[in-house]
Coordinates of C-alpha atoms and ligand atoms in Angstrom, one line a residue:
M986 CA 38.4 2.0 -11.0
A987 CA 40.1 0.9 -14.1
T988 CA 38.1 2.8 -16.7
T989 CA 40.6 4.5 -19.1
Y990 CA 40.2 6.1 -22.5
G991 CA 43.2 5.8 -24.2
S992 CA 46.1 7.4 -22.7
F993 CA 43.5 9.5 -20.7
E994 CA 41.7 8.9 -17.6
A995 CA 38.4 10.9 -16.5
V996 CA 37.8 12.3 -13.2
I997 CA 34.4 13.1 -12.1
G998 CA 33.0 14.7 -9.0
L999 CA 29.2 15.1 -8.2
E1000 CA 27.3 17.9 -6.4
V1001 CA 23.6 16.4 -5.5
H1002 CA 21.0 18.6 -4.3
A1003 CA 18.3 16.8 -2.4
Q1004 CA 14.9 18.3 -1.2
L1005 CA 14.2 17.2 2.3
L1006 CA 10.9 16.0 3.0
T1007 CA 9.7 18.6 5.7
R1008 CA 6.3 19.5 6.1
T1009 CA 7.5 23.5 6.0
K1010 CA 10.3 25.3 4.5
A1011 CA 13.6 25.8 5.7
F1012 CA 13.0 29.1 7.3
C1013 CA 9.4 30.1 7.6
G1014 CA 6.1 28.2 8.0
C1015 CA 5.0 27.8 4.6
A1016 CA 4.0 24.4 3.3
T1017 CA 6.6 22.4 1.2
S1018 CA 3.8 20.8 -1.4
F1019 CA 4.4 20.0 -5.0
G1020 CA 2.0 20.6 -7.9
D1021 CA -0.2 23.5 -6.2
P1022 CA -1.3 26.6 -7.7
P1023 CA 1.4 29.1 -7.9
N1024 CA 2.4 31.5 -5.3
T1025 CA -0.1 29.8 -2.8
H1026 CA 2.4 28.9 -0.4
T1027 CA 4.5 32.3 0.3
C1028 CA 5.0 34.6 3.3
P1029 CA 7.0 37.6 3.7
V1030 CA 10.2 35.3 4.9
C1031 CA 10.4 33.2 1.6
L1032 CA 9.2 36.2 -0.5
G1033 CA 12.3 38.1 0.8
L1034 CA 10.4 41.2 2.0
P1035 CA 12.4 43.7 3.9
G1036 CA 12.7 42.8 7.3
A1037 CA 11.1 39.5 7.5
L1038 CA 13.1 37.0 9.7
P1039 CA 14.2 33.4 9.2
V1040 CA 13.4 31.0 11.7
L1041 CA 15.5 27.7 11.2
N1042 CA 13.2 24.5 10.6
R1043 CA 14.2 21.8 13.4
E1044 CA 12.9 18.9 11.2
A1045 CA 15.3 20.1 8.6
V1046 CA 18.3 19.9 10.5
R1047 CA 17.1 16.3 11.7
M1048 CA 17.0 15.0 8.2
A1049 CA 20.1 16.7 7.1
V1050 CA 22.1 15.3 10.1
S1051 CA 20.5 12.2 9.4
A1052 CA 21.8 12.1 5.9
A1053 CA 25.0 13.0 6.8
L1054 CA 25.3 10.3 9.6
A1055 CA 24.1 7.8 7.0
L1056 CA 27.1 8.8 4.6
G1057 CA 29.4 8.4 7.2
C1058 CA 30.1 12.2 7.8
A1059 CA 31.5 14.0 10.7
V1060 CA 28.6 16.2 11.9
Q1061 CA 30.3 19.4 12.9
E1062 CA 29.1 20.9 16.5
S1063 CA 28.8 24.6 15.1
S1064 CA 28.1 25.2 11.5
V1065 CA 27.3 28.7 9.7
F1066 CA 24.8 29.7 7.2
A1067 CA 25.9 32.2 4.8
R1068 CA 24.5 34.5 2.1
K1069 CA 25.1 33.4 -1.5
N1070 CA 24.4 36.7 -3.3
Y1071 CA 22.9 36.5 -7.0
F1072 CA 20.2 37.9 -8.9
Y1073 CA 17.9 35.7 -10.7
P1074 CA 14.1 36.1 -10.9
D1075 CA 13.1 32.9 -8.8
L1076 CA 15.3 34.3 -5.9
P1077 CA 13.5 37.1 -4.5
K1078 CA 16.1 37.9 -1.7
G1079 CA 18.7 38.1 -4.0
F1080 CA 20.8 35.8 -2.2
Q1081 CA 20.3 31.9 -1.3
I1082 CA 20.7 31.0 2.3
S1083 CA 23.6 28.1 2.2
Q1084 CA 26.7 27.4 4.1
F1085 CA 30.1 28.2 3.1
D1086 CA 33.3 27.7 4.9
R1087 CA 31.6 26.0 7.9
P1088 CA 29.3 23.5 6.5
L1089 CA 27.1 20.9 8.5
A1090 CA 29.3 18.2 8.0
L1091 CA 32.4 16.7 6.3
R1092 CA 34.4 13.6 5.1
G1093 CA 32.1 11.0 4.3
Q1094 CA 32.0 8.0 2.0
L1095 CA 29.6 5.9 -0.2
E1096 CA 30.0 2.2 -1.0
I1097 CA 29.7 1.5 -4.8
E1098 CA 29.9 -1.4 -7.0
T1099 CA 32.0 -0.7 -10.1
E1100 CA 33.4 -3.0 -12.7
A1101 CA 36.5 -3.5 -10.4
G1102 CA 34.3 -4.6 -7.7
K1103 CA 33.2 -2.9 -4.5
T1104 CA 34.9 0.4 -3.7
R1105 CA 34.4 3.5 -1.8
A1106 CA 33.9 7.0 -3.3
G1107 CA 34.5 9.9 -0.9
I1108 CA 32.2 12.6 0.1
T1109 CA 33.8 16.1 0.9
R1110 CA 30.8 18.0 2.7
V1111 CA 27.1 17.9 3.4
H1112 CA 25.7 21.3 3.8
M1113 CA 22.2 22.9 4.2
E1114 CA 20.4 25.4 2.0
E1115 CA 17.2 26.6 0.6
D1116 CA 15.7 26.1 -2.6
A1117 CA 14.8 28.9 -5.1
G1118 CA 11.5 29.4 -6.8
K1119 CA 10.8 28.1 -10.3
N1120 CA 10.8 30.4 -13.5
V1121 CA 8.0 29.2 -15.8
H1122 CA 8.2 30.2 -19.4
G1123 CA 5.4 30.5 -21.9
I1124 CA 2.5 31.3 -20.0
G1125 CA 0.5 33.8 -22.1
G1126 CA 3.9 35.1 -24.0
L1127 CA 5.4 35.7 -20.9
S1128 CA 7.7 34.4 -18.5
V1129 CA 6.4 34.0 -14.7
V1130 CA 7.8 33.0 -11.2
D1131 CA 6.2 30.6 -9.1
L1132 CA 7.9 31.0 -5.4
N1133 CA 6.0 27.8 -4.0
R1134 CA 9.5 26.0 -4.2
A1135 CA 11.5 29.1 -2.6
G1136 CA 12.7 28.1 0.8
T1137 CA 12.3 24.6 0.5
P1138 CA 15.1 23.0 2.5
L1139 CA 17.9 21.1 0.3
I1140 CA 21.2 19.5 1.4
E1141 CA 23.7 19.8 -1.0
I1142 CA 26.3 16.6 -1.1
V1143 CA 29.7 17.4 -2.6
G1144 CA 31.4 14.3 -3.8
E1145 CA 35.3 13.9 -3.9
P1146 CA 36.4 13.6 -7.6
D1147 CA 36.8 9.7 -7.0
L1148 CA 34.7 8.6 -10.1
R1149 CA 36.2 7.5 -13.5
S1150 CA 33.4 7.0 -15.9
G1151 CA 29.7 7.7 -16.7
A1152 CA 28.7 4.3 -15.4
E1153 CA 30.8 4.9 -11.9
A1154 CA 28.7 8.4 -11.5
A1155 CA 25.4 6.7 -12.1
E1156 CA 26.0 4.0 -9.7
Y1157 CA 27.3 6.6 -7.2
L1158 CA 23.8 8.5 -7.7
K1159 CA 21.8 5.4 -7.5
R1160 CA 23.3 4.3 -4.2
L1161 CA 23.2 8.2 -2.9
R1162 CA 19.6 8.4 -3.7
E1163 CA 18.8 4.9 -2.3
I1164 CA 20.3 6.0 1.1
L1165 CA 18.4 9.1 1.2
M1166 CA 15.1 7.2 0.3
F1167 CA 15.7 4.6 3.0
I1168 CA 16.3 7.0 5.7
G1169 CA 13.2 8.7 4.6
V1170 CA 14.4 12.3 4.1
N1171 CA 14.0 12.5 0.3
D1172 CA 11.7 10.9 -2.4
G1173 CA 14.1 10.6 -4.9
N1174 CA 12.3 12.2 -7.9
L1175 CA 15.0 12.9 -10.4
E1176 CA 11.9 14.3 -13.0
Q1177 CA 10.4 16.3 -10.6
G1178 CA 13.8 17.6 -9.5
S1179 CA 13.6 16.8 -5.7
F1180 CA 17.0 15.1 -6.4
R1181 CA 19.2 17.0 -8.7
C1182 CA 22.8 16.4 -10.0
D1183 CA 25.4 18.4 -11.4
A1184 CA 28.4 16.8 -12.6
N1185 CA 32.1 18.0 -12.8
V1186 CA 34.1 16.3 -15.6
S1187 CA 37.7 16.6 -16.2
V1188 CA 40.4 14.4 -17.9
R1189 CA 44.1 14.0 -17.7
K1190 CA 47.0 11.7 -18.6
V1191 CA 46.8 8.1 -16.8
G1192 CA 49.6 8.5 -14.3
E1193 CA 49.0 12.2 -13.9
T1194 CA 48.1 13.4 -10.4
K1195 CA 47.1 16.8 -10.8
L1196 CA 43.6 17.4 -11.6
G1197 CA 42.6 19.0 -15.3
T1198 CA 40.6 21.8 -15.8
R1199 CA 36.8 20.9 -15.3
T1200 CA 33.4 21.4 -16.8
E1201 CA 30.2 21.2 -15.1
L1202 CA 27.3 19.7 -16.6
K1203 CA 24.1 21.0 -15.2
N1204 CA 20.9 19.4 -14.1
I1205 CA 20.6 16.1 -16.0
N1206 CA 17.5 14.4 -14.7
S1207 CA 18.1 10.4 -15.4
F1208 CA 20.8 8.1 -14.4
R1209 CA 21.0 7.2 -17.8
F1210 CA 21.7 10.8 -19.2
V1211 CA 23.9 11.5 -16.7
A1212 CA 25.9 8.5 -17.5
E1213 CA 25.6 9.3 -21.2
A1214 CA 26.4 13.1 -20.8
I1215 CA 29.6 12.2 -18.6
D1216 CA 31.2 9.8 -21.5
L1217 CA 30.4 12.2 -24.2
E1218 CA 31.8 15.1 -22.3
I1219 CA 35.1 12.9 -21.4
R1220 CA 35.4 12.3 -25.3
R1221 CA 34.7 15.9 -26.2
Q1222 CA 37.5 17.0 -23.8
I1223 CA 39.9 14.1 -24.8
A1224 CA 39.5 15.2 -28.6
L1225 CA 39.9 18.9 -27.9
I1226 CA 43.2 18.2 -26.3
E1227 CA 44.3 15.9 -28.8
Q1228 CA 43.6 18.6 -31.4
G1229 CA 46.1 20.5 -29.4
G1230 CA 43.1 22.7 -27.7
R1231 CA 42.7 22.9 -24.3
V1232 CA 39.6 22.6 -21.9
R1233 CA 37.8 25.7 -20.5
Q1234 CA 36.3 26.1 -17.2
Q1235 CA 32.6 25.8 -18.4
T1236 CA 29.2 25.0 -17.3
R1237 CA 27.5 23.0 -19.8
G1238 CA 24.3 21.2 -20.4
Y1239 CA 23.2 18.0 -22.4
N1240 CA 21.2 17.6 -25.2
A1241 CA 19.9 13.9 -24.9
E1242 CA 18.3 14.1 -28.6
K1243 CA 21.6 15.0 -30.5
K1244 CA 23.5 13.3 -27.8
E1245 CA 26.1 16.2 -27.4
T1246 CA 26.9 18.5 -24.3
Y1247 CA 26.6 22.2 -25.3
L1248 CA 27.9 25.5 -23.8
L1249 CA 25.6 27.3 -21.1
R1250 CA 28.1 29.8 -20.0
D1251 CA 31.7 30.4 -19.0
K1252 CA 31.9 29.7 -15.2
E1253 CA 31.3 32.4 -12.6
N1254 CA 33.8 32.0 -10.0
E1255 CA 33.3 31.8 -6.3
S1256 CA 34.1 35.5 -5.5
G1257 CA 31.4 36.3 -7.6
Y1258 CA 28.6 35.2 -5.0
R1259 CA 30.3 37.6 -2.5
Y1260 CA 29.6 34.9 0.2
F1261 CA 29.3 36.4 3.9
P1262 CA 27.8 34.8 7.0
E1263 CA 23.9 35.2 7.3
P1264 CA 23.3 38.0 9.9
D1265 CA 19.9 36.8 10.7
L1266 CA 20.6 33.1 11.6
P1267 CA 22.9 32.3 14.6
P1268 CA 25.4 29.6 14.2
L1269 CA 23.7 25.9 13.8
V1270 CA 24.8 24.0 17.1
V1271 CA 24.4 20.1 17.0
D1272 CA 24.9 18.9 20.4
E1273 CA 25.8 15.2 21.2
A1274 CA 22.3 14.5 22.6
F1275 CA 20.7 15.3 19.4
L1276 CA 23.3 13.5 17.3
A1277 CA 23.0 10.1 19.6
D1278 CA 18.8 10.7 18.9
V1279 CA 19.4 10.7 15.4
R1280 CA 22.0 7.8 14.9
G1281 CA 20.0 5.8 17.3
A1282 CA 16.8 6.3 14.7
L1283 CA 18.7 5.5 11.5
P1284 CA 17.4 2.4 9.7
E1285 CA 19.7 -0.4 8.6
P1286 CA 21.5 0.8 5.4
P1287 CA 20.4 -0.7 2.1
V1288 CA 23.9 -2.3 1.2
D1289 CA 23.9 -4.0 4.7
K1290 CA 20.2 -4.9 4.0
R1291 CA 21.3 -6.9 0.7
R1292 CA 24.3 -8.5 2.5
R1293 CA 21.9 -9.8 5.1
F1294 CA 19.3 -10.8 2.3
T1295 CA 21.9 -13.0 0.8
E1296 CA 24.3 -14.1 3.9
S1297 CA 21.5 -15.1 6.6
L1298 CA 18.5 -15.3 4.4
G1299 CA 19.9 -17.2 1.6
L1300 CA 18.5 -15.0 -1.4
T1301 CA 20.4 -14.5 -4.4
P1302 CA 22.0 -11.2 -5.1
Y1303 CA 19.6 -10.6 -7.7
A1304 CA 16.6 -11.1 -5.5
A1305 CA 18.2 -9.1 -2.7
S1306 CA 18.7 -6.2 -4.8
V1307 CA 15.4 -6.5 -6.3
L1308 CA 13.6 -6.7 -2.9
T1309 CA 15.4 -3.4 -1.8
G1310 CA 14.7 -1.4 -4.9
H1311 CA 12.3 0.7 -2.6
P1312 CA 12.1 1.1 1.2
Q1313 CA 8.6 0.1 1.0
I1314 CA 9.1 -3.3 -0.9
A1315 CA 11.7 -4.3 1.3
A1316 CA 9.5 -3.7 4.5
F1317 CA 6.7 -5.7 2.8
F1318 CA 9.2 -8.7 2.0
E1319 CA 10.5 -8.5 5.4
E1320 CA 7.2 -8.6 7.0
A1321 CA 6.0 -11.5 5.0
A1322 CA 9.2 -13.4 5.5
R1323 CA 9.0 -13.0 9.2
L1324 CA 5.1 -14.1 9.3
H1325 CA 5.9 -16.8 7.2
G1326 CA 9.4 -17.9 8.0
D1327 CA 11.0 -19.3 4.8
A1328 CA 12.3 -16.1 3.2
V1329 CA 13.5 -17.7 0.1
K1330 CA 9.8 -19.0 -0.6
V1331 CA 8.5 -15.5 0.2
A1332 CA 11.2 -13.9 -1.9
N1333 CA 10.1 -16.2 -5.0
F1334 CA 6.4 -15.2 -4.4
V1335 CA 6.9 -11.7 -3.9
Q1336 CA 9.0 -11.2 -6.9
G1337 CA 7.0 -13.7 -9.0
E1338 CA 3.2 -12.3 -8.3
V1339 CA 3.2 -9.4 -6.0
L1340 CA 5.5 -6.9 -7.5
R1341 CA 3.9 -7.2 -11.0
D1342 CA 1.0 -5.5 -9.4
T1343 CA 3.0 -3.0 -6.8
R1344 CA 3.2 0.7 -7.6
T1345 CA 5.5 3.1 -6.0
T1346 CA 5.7 6.8 -5.9
G1347 CA 8.2 8.9 -4.2
L1348 CA 8.7 7.3 -0.8
S1349 CA 5.1 5.4 -0.7
A1350 CA 3.7 2.3 -2.5
T1351 CA 0.7 0.2 -3.0
F1352 CA 0.7 -3.5 -2.7
P1353 CA -2.1 -5.7 -4.1
V1354 CA -2.1 -7.7 -0.9
A1355 CA -0.9 -7.5 2.6
P1356 CA 2.2 -9.5 3.9
G1357 CA -0.2 -11.4 6.0
Q1358 CA -2.2 -12.5 3.2
V1359 CA 1.2 -13.7 1.3
A1360 CA 2.6 -15.6 4.6
A1361 CA -0.9 -17.4 5.1
L1362 CA -1.2 -18.6 1.2
L1363 CA 2.2 -19.9 1.3
R1364 CA 1.5 -21.7 4.6
L1365 CA -1.5 -23.5 2.7
V1366 CA 1.0 -24.7 -0.1
D1367 CA 3.3 -26.0 2.8
E1368 CA 0.6 -27.8 4.5
G1369 CA -0.5 -29.4 0.8
A1370 CA -3.9 -27.9 1.4
I1371 CA -3.3 -26.3 -2.2
S1372 CA -0.7 -26.7 -5.2
G1373 CA 1.7 -24.2 -6.0
K1374 CA -0.3 -23.7 -9.2
Q1375 CA -3.4 -22.9 -7.2
A1376 CA -1.7 -20.5 -5.0
K1377 CA -1.3 -18.1 -7.9
E1378 CA -4.9 -18.5 -8.8
V1379 CA -5.9 -17.7 -5.0
Y1380 CA -3.4 -14.8 -5.3
T1381 CA -5.3 -13.5 -8.4
E1382 CA -8.7 -13.7 -6.3
M1383 CA -7.1 -12.2 -3.3
A1384 CA -5.3 -9.2 -5.0
G1385 CA -7.0 -6.0 -4.2
T1386 CA -9.0 -7.6 -1.3
D1387 CA -8.4 -8.4 2.4
R1388 CA -9.7 -11.7 2.1
A1389 CA -7.9 -14.7 3.9
P1390 CA -6.6 -17.0 1.3
G1391 CA -8.1 -20.0 3.2
D1392 CA -11.8 -18.5 2.8
I1393 CA -11.0 -18.4 -1.1
V1394 CA -9.7 -21.9 -1.1
R1395 CA -13.0 -23.0 0.7
D1396 CA -15.2 -20.9 -1.1
K1397 CA -13.9 -22.0 -4.6
G1398 CA -13.7 -25.6 -3.3
M1399 CA -10.2 -25.5 -4.5
A1400 CA -8.5 -27.7 -1.8
V1401 CA -6.4 -30.5 -3.0
M1402 CA -8.0 -34.1 -2.8
S1403 CA -5.3 -36.0 -1.1
D1404 CA -7.8 -38.5 0.2
A1405 CA -6.8 -42.1 -1.1
A1406 CA -10.2 -43.5 -0.5
A1407 CA -11.9 -40.7 -2.5
I1408 CA -9.6 -40.6 -5.2
E1409 CA -9.7 -44.5 -5.5
A1410 CA -13.4 -44.4 -6.0
V1411 CA -12.8 -41.9 -8.7
A1412 CA -10.4 -44.1 -10.3
A1413 CA -12.5 -47.3 -10.0
S1414 CA -15.3 -45.6 -11.8
V1415 CA -12.9 -44.4 -14.7
I1416 CA -11.4 -47.7 -15.3
A1417 CA -14.9 -49.4 -15.4
A1418 CA -16.1 -47.0 -17.8
N1419 CA -12.9 -47.7 -19.9
E1420 CA -12.6 -51.5 -20.1
K1421 CA -11.0 -51.5 -23.4
Q1422 CA -8.2 -49.3 -22.5
A1423 CA -7.6 -51.0 -19.2
A1424 CA -7.2 -54.3 -21.0
A1425 CA -5.0 -52.6 -23.7
Y1426 CA -3.0 -51.2 -20.9
R1427 CA -2.6 -54.4 -19.2
A1428 CA -1.5 -56.2 -22.4
G1429 CA 1.6 -53.7 -22.2
K1430 CA 0.4 -50.6 -23.8
A1431 CA 2.0 -48.6 -20.9
A1432 CA 1.5 -45.3 -22.4
L1433 CA -2.1 -45.6 -21.4
F1434 CA -1.2 -44.8 -17.9
G1435 CA -1.4 -41.2 -18.4
Y1436 CA -4.9 -41.4 -20.2
F1437 CA -6.1 -42.9 -16.8
V1438 CA -4.4 -40.1 -14.9
G1439 CA -6.1 -37.5 -17.4
Q1440 CA -9.6 -38.9 -16.9
I1441 CA -9.4 -38.7 -13.1
M1442 CA -8.1 -35.2 -13.4
K1443 CA -10.8 -34.2 -15.5
K1444 CA -13.5 -35.8 -13.2
T1445 CA -11.9 -34.0 -10.0
G1446 CA -11.5 -30.7 -11.4
G1447 CA -7.8 -31.1 -11.2
S1448 CA -7.9 -31.0 -7.7
A1449 CA -6.8 -34.6 -7.1
N1450 CA -3.3 -34.9 -5.5
P1451 CA -1.1 -36.2 -8.6
A1452 CA 1.1 -38.3 -6.1
V1453 CA -2.0 -40.1 -4.8
V1454 CA -3.5 -40.6 -8.0
N1455 CA -0.5 -42.3 -9.4
D1456 CA -0.2 -44.6 -6.3
V1457 CA -4.0 -45.5 -6.7
L1458 CA -3.8 -46.0 -10.2
K1459 CA -0.8 -48.4 -10.5
R1460 CA -2.5 -50.3 -7.5
L1461 CA -5.7 -50.8 -9.4
L1462 CA -4.4 -51.4 -12.6
D1463 CA -1.1 -53.3 -12.1
G1464 CA -2.0 -55.0 -8.8
A1465 CA -5.3 -56.3 -8.3
P1466 CA -7.6 -57.6 -11.2
A1467 CA -9.8 -55.0 -12.5
T1468 CA -12.7 -54.3 -10.2
G1469 CA -15.1 -54.2 -13.2
G1470 CA -13.6 -57.2 -14.9
Ligands
ADP1491 P1 32.0 24.5 -6.9 O1 31.3 24.8 -5.8 O2 32.6 26.0 -7.5 O3 31.4 23.9 -8.2 P2 33.7 22.8 -5.7 O4 35.3 23.0 -5.5 O5 32.9 22.9 -4.3 O6 33.2 23.9 -6.7 O7 33.7 21.4 -6.4 C1 32.7 21.0 -6.8 C2 32.8 19.6 -7.1 O8 33.5 19.4 -8.3 C3 33.3 18.6 -6.3 O9 32.1 17.4 -6.3 C4 34.5 18.1 -7.0 O10 34.8 16.7 -6.6 C5 34.7 18.3 -8.2 N1 35.8 18.7 -8.9 C6 36.6 19.5 -8.3 N2 37.4 19.8 -9.1 C7 37.5 18.7 -10.2 C8 38.1 18.6 -11.5 N3 39.4 19.0 -11.9 N4 37.8 17.4 -12.1 C9 36.6 16.9 -11.8 N5 35.8 17.2 -10.6 C10 36.1 18.1 -9.8
MG1492 MG1 29.5 23.5 -8.5
ZN1493 ZN1 7.3 31.3 3.6

C-alpha cells in the first residue's frame, strides 16, 4: 500500500450495506421484491403499527452468517438487536432495527490486489439490520413514501481503515461484491442500491500513526465514482490542511458532473441515535451445528477459483478473471471444461464466442448455448471432422437452439473432406481442365501451386482438408506425369 500524496497519506475505511436475497423481509412475511407498485408489500410489522411484533427470518440469518464466514469473521454465539432511533419519513417505526455493541460477527479480512501486490484489508464487523423505505420526490408536486423496501434484510460490513487510495477502495468493493455474489446472498446491483457503499476518508502526514478527522462520502453508486470521489476528497482535505485549515467531520456527497464532493451535513454523532437493545427480539443465538451447516455449504471463494484456473487448469490470469466475472459464467465454463476435458480450449472458445452473447442480470445469466453443446462442438474439431473456422459457423447456427453440433454439421454438409481418394479425383479433374497452368508450373512457375489449391477448394466448397490437398497436389503435379497429359 504505497500510494502517497506528497507528504500526506490517505486513510479510507468503507461501510457497505448489502441487501440479502431472501424471499421475505427480515422481521415479517412480506415479499422483498423490487419494482412492484408502491406499498403493495407491507404489513403492520414493516409499517411500524403499534403492537406489531417482529419475528426474525431464519433465511436472513443463514445468509448473514454465510457472508460473515466467507469474509473470515468470527461469528458470535450470541448477538443482540438494537434500536437505532431517528426520524425520517421512510422509517415509519421511528427506529431501525440494527445491531450495535454486540454484532453478529467480528474480525474478518478480504484479499485484495493493489499496485504493491496481493494484500489483505481488515473487516471490523458484520452485522444484521433492516432497510428503510424509499422517499420518492416530485410525484404530482409531492414527495411520497414507498415502504416496499422497508424491512428488507441487510448486512452491514464495516471495514478497517486499511485502504490508502480510491483505487484500493474500488478494488476492495469489487472483491467484496464478488464474494457476496458467489455465495448467492446479494445480487451486487450498485445502481438499484442493493449493494451500497459509504466511504470514510481522512488524511495524515506520512509516518503519523494517529487517524486524522474523517469525512464520510455517502451512497456513491459505481466503482468508478467511488474511486474518483475518494481521490477528490483526499485532495480537498490535503489542500485544506496546506492552507492552514482543518478538516471537519462531515457527511458529504459526490457530484460526478462537477467532479467535486459537497457538504451534505455536519456529522450527527452516535449518541444522537440513543441505541438500546430491541425489547421485542431475543438475542440471536448461532449454535455450532448451524455454523457447521452453513460453513459446509460455502462454495469455493472466487480468489481460490482464479488460482485454481491458472495453476491447475493452465489458464492465463486474464482468462481466469474473465471466466470468474460472474458466478454463472464460472459455472458454465467449469461444466463445459469438465465435459470436454481440455480447459484451455474451452476457455478460449467461451471467451471468444459464448460470452459475446451472454447476458447477466443480478445473479442470473442467460447463455446462447449449453455447456454440453460447446463440449460436443469442440470434440468435432478435435476429431478433425470440422475445422476451427467451421466450428464458429456451427456455433452461430447452434446459438439460441438446443441442436446438437453434429446434426448441424451433417445437415449443412459441412464435414471436412479428408478422404485422399475423393480429393485426388477432384485434383485430377482440375489439372486436366488447366493444362497450360500445369505445364507452366512444371516448367518452374512454383507460384501456380496456390492456384491449384484454390481451384480445389472452390470445387469442394472449402471443405477439403488443406493438408491432404497439399499432399495430393504435390504427388500429381511434381511426381507422376500429368494424368490428362
Ligand atoms: P460510524 O458508524 O459513526 O460511521 P465507525 O466507527 O463505525 O463510525 O466507523 C465506520 C468506518 O469508518 C469504518 O469503516 C472505519 O474503518 C472508518 N474510519 C473510522 N475512522 C476513520 C478515519 N479517521 N479515517 C478513515 N476512516 C475511518
Ligand atoms: Mg458511518
Ligand atoms: Zn411486512
